[in-house]
Amino acid sequence: MLEADLLISGGTLVTSQGRRTAHVAVRQGRILTLDGAGLRAVHTVDATGLLLLPGGVDTHVHLMDPGSTDREDFPSGTRAAAASGVTTIIEHSHGRPVRTVRDLEDKAAYLHGRSNVDFALAAHAWPGDTGAVAPLWQAGAAFFKVFTCTTHGIPGHDAATLRAHLQATADAGAISLIHCEDESLTAAAESVLRAAGREDPGLLPEWRNRDAEVVAAAVAAMLIRRTGSRATVAHVSHPEVAAYLAAERARGAQVYAETCPQYLLLREDEVHAHGPFRKFTPPARARHDEDEAALWRLLRDGGLTHVSSDHAPSTPEQKTSGGIWDVHFGLPGLDSTMAVLLSAAAGGMLAYEDIARLYSEVPARIYGLWPRKGRIAPGADADIVLVDPAARWRLRKEDVLSKAAWSPYEGMGMTGRAVATYLRGELIAEHGKPVDRRTGRLIDRSVATAATGSSVQA
């Protein structure tokens, strides 16, 4: 009789299509069958009463490694990922941008043996440098990060250079992740605020204002359609942006809409009390309960296509080491994104099936990681999270494994928690404690054989 390496027996398997009792057998890192109750196995896990979710696929992560490892590095950031239930990330760090094939190869070599989860690496788009697109895509870049405003030291694209970049990606078959804030509007706002001598945290939503995001996203979506390219608009912060993207999608644009927990749970006015600990961009937009409810509805109905953490940590000391204009943008999120989604499902804001779709299946499809990643099915990598849906706990800073050592959700009561995380059938975290064997691998995008792009259900 065929013997499995691992049998996870009796759990409730969750996919975007529904739930069923499963006996998941794993052999040589891949899922052998979902009906392996009669198989012998070297290791058997009784998952009765637990949910089996596909490992989280977090496609917007900054681990600052190499570059700014005092803020975060791969060992610490991927420990946080593993403990929370994330098994695959796509990473790009702005401190040392990837602009050439040599940059990508050097980074991949440097990261060998530094990750606890599987990972792909993104490249940076530079205005006017469209000749770099095809070689970087052929070399394995997961996507091209594009800014429409100068941020983190990366120059912004105007409409002309954005169109040229998108045409180059269409020609190469590549995909982009676009940070949408119109530079002319943010620059004009900054000029007024600085002239007024503003130094208070309340300047943030006025500087990185709603109009800037809406204008840039609307232009980007239109250009995505007109060039026939594929792209995601990053960290959609409010429903108006999602509406412009949906309108272009209805006209045939292959444009996806990513959001993050900070836009679902944090409020615009919190910046007054929390200052630099709410400095991220675009900033939180929600002003009342209905704003938040509208975003949750968009997640349920597909108007927002997927979720990522946009993990971009800084330590408390770094967040308070200068004025509000000068300290780093960004929040830690790998420790908490899965927990936020599980708690939302327990509270009825989402279904567990939505989590499988939003944080595993759709991002894996969009970025060419499907069918090896993002699903629990025969032939897929055995990236599996065992979840206790009834677990009640409160997020403490002591739970944060990121170098940030804090969370914007600290003190928040959660329901549902990852109790074990498997990467290719190997236990990489249990009860919030990572194993830290650093067995994560760089993903070869060619492992994906199913169609992506227009086949993605948005």
mmCIF file with all atom_site columns, C-alpha atoms in Angstrom, residues 55 81 175 191 199 292 300 335 351:
data_model
loop_
_atom_site.group_PDB
_atom_site.id
_atom_site.type_symbol
_atom_site.label_atom_id
_atom_site.label_alt_id
_atom_site.label_comp_id
_atom_site.label_asym_id
_atom_site.label_entity_id
_atom_site.label_seq_id
_atom_site.pdbx_PDB_ins_code
_atom_site.Cartn_x
_atom_site.Cartn_y
_atom_site.Cartn_z
_atom_site.occupancy
_atom_site.B_iso_or_equiv
_atom_site.pdbx_formal_charge
_atom_site.auth_seq_id
_atom_site.auth_comp_id
_atom_site.auth_asym_id
_atom_site.auth_atom_id
_atom_site.pdbx_PDB_model_num
ATOM 1 C CA . GLY A 1 55  ? -1.768  28.821 3.132   1.00 0.00 ? 55  GLY A CA 1
ATOM 2 C CA . ALA A 1 81  ? 4.279   34.958 8.135   1.00 0.00 ? 81  ALA A CA 1
ATOM 3 C CA . ILE A 1 175 ? 1.891   42.242 -14.772 1.00 0.00 ? 175 ILE A CA 1
ATOM 4 C CA . SER A 1 191 ? 3.459   72.911 -0.825  1.00 0.00 ? 191 SER A CA 1
ATOM 5 C CA . GLU A 1 199 ? 3.779   69.752 11.498  1.00 0.00 ? 199 GLU A CA 1
ATOM 6 C CA . GLU A 1 292 ? -16.005 50.254 6.664   1.00 0.00 ? 292 GLU A CA 1
ATOM 7 C CA . ARG A 1 300 ? -17.647 39.799 -0.372  1.00 0.00 ? 300 ARG A CA 1
ATOM 8 C CA . ASP A 1 335 ? 1.566   39.033 11.941  1.00 0.00 ? 335 ASP A CA 1
ATOM 9 C CA . ALA A 1 351 ? -17.257 33.732 5.033   1.00 0.00 ? 351 ALA A CA 1
#
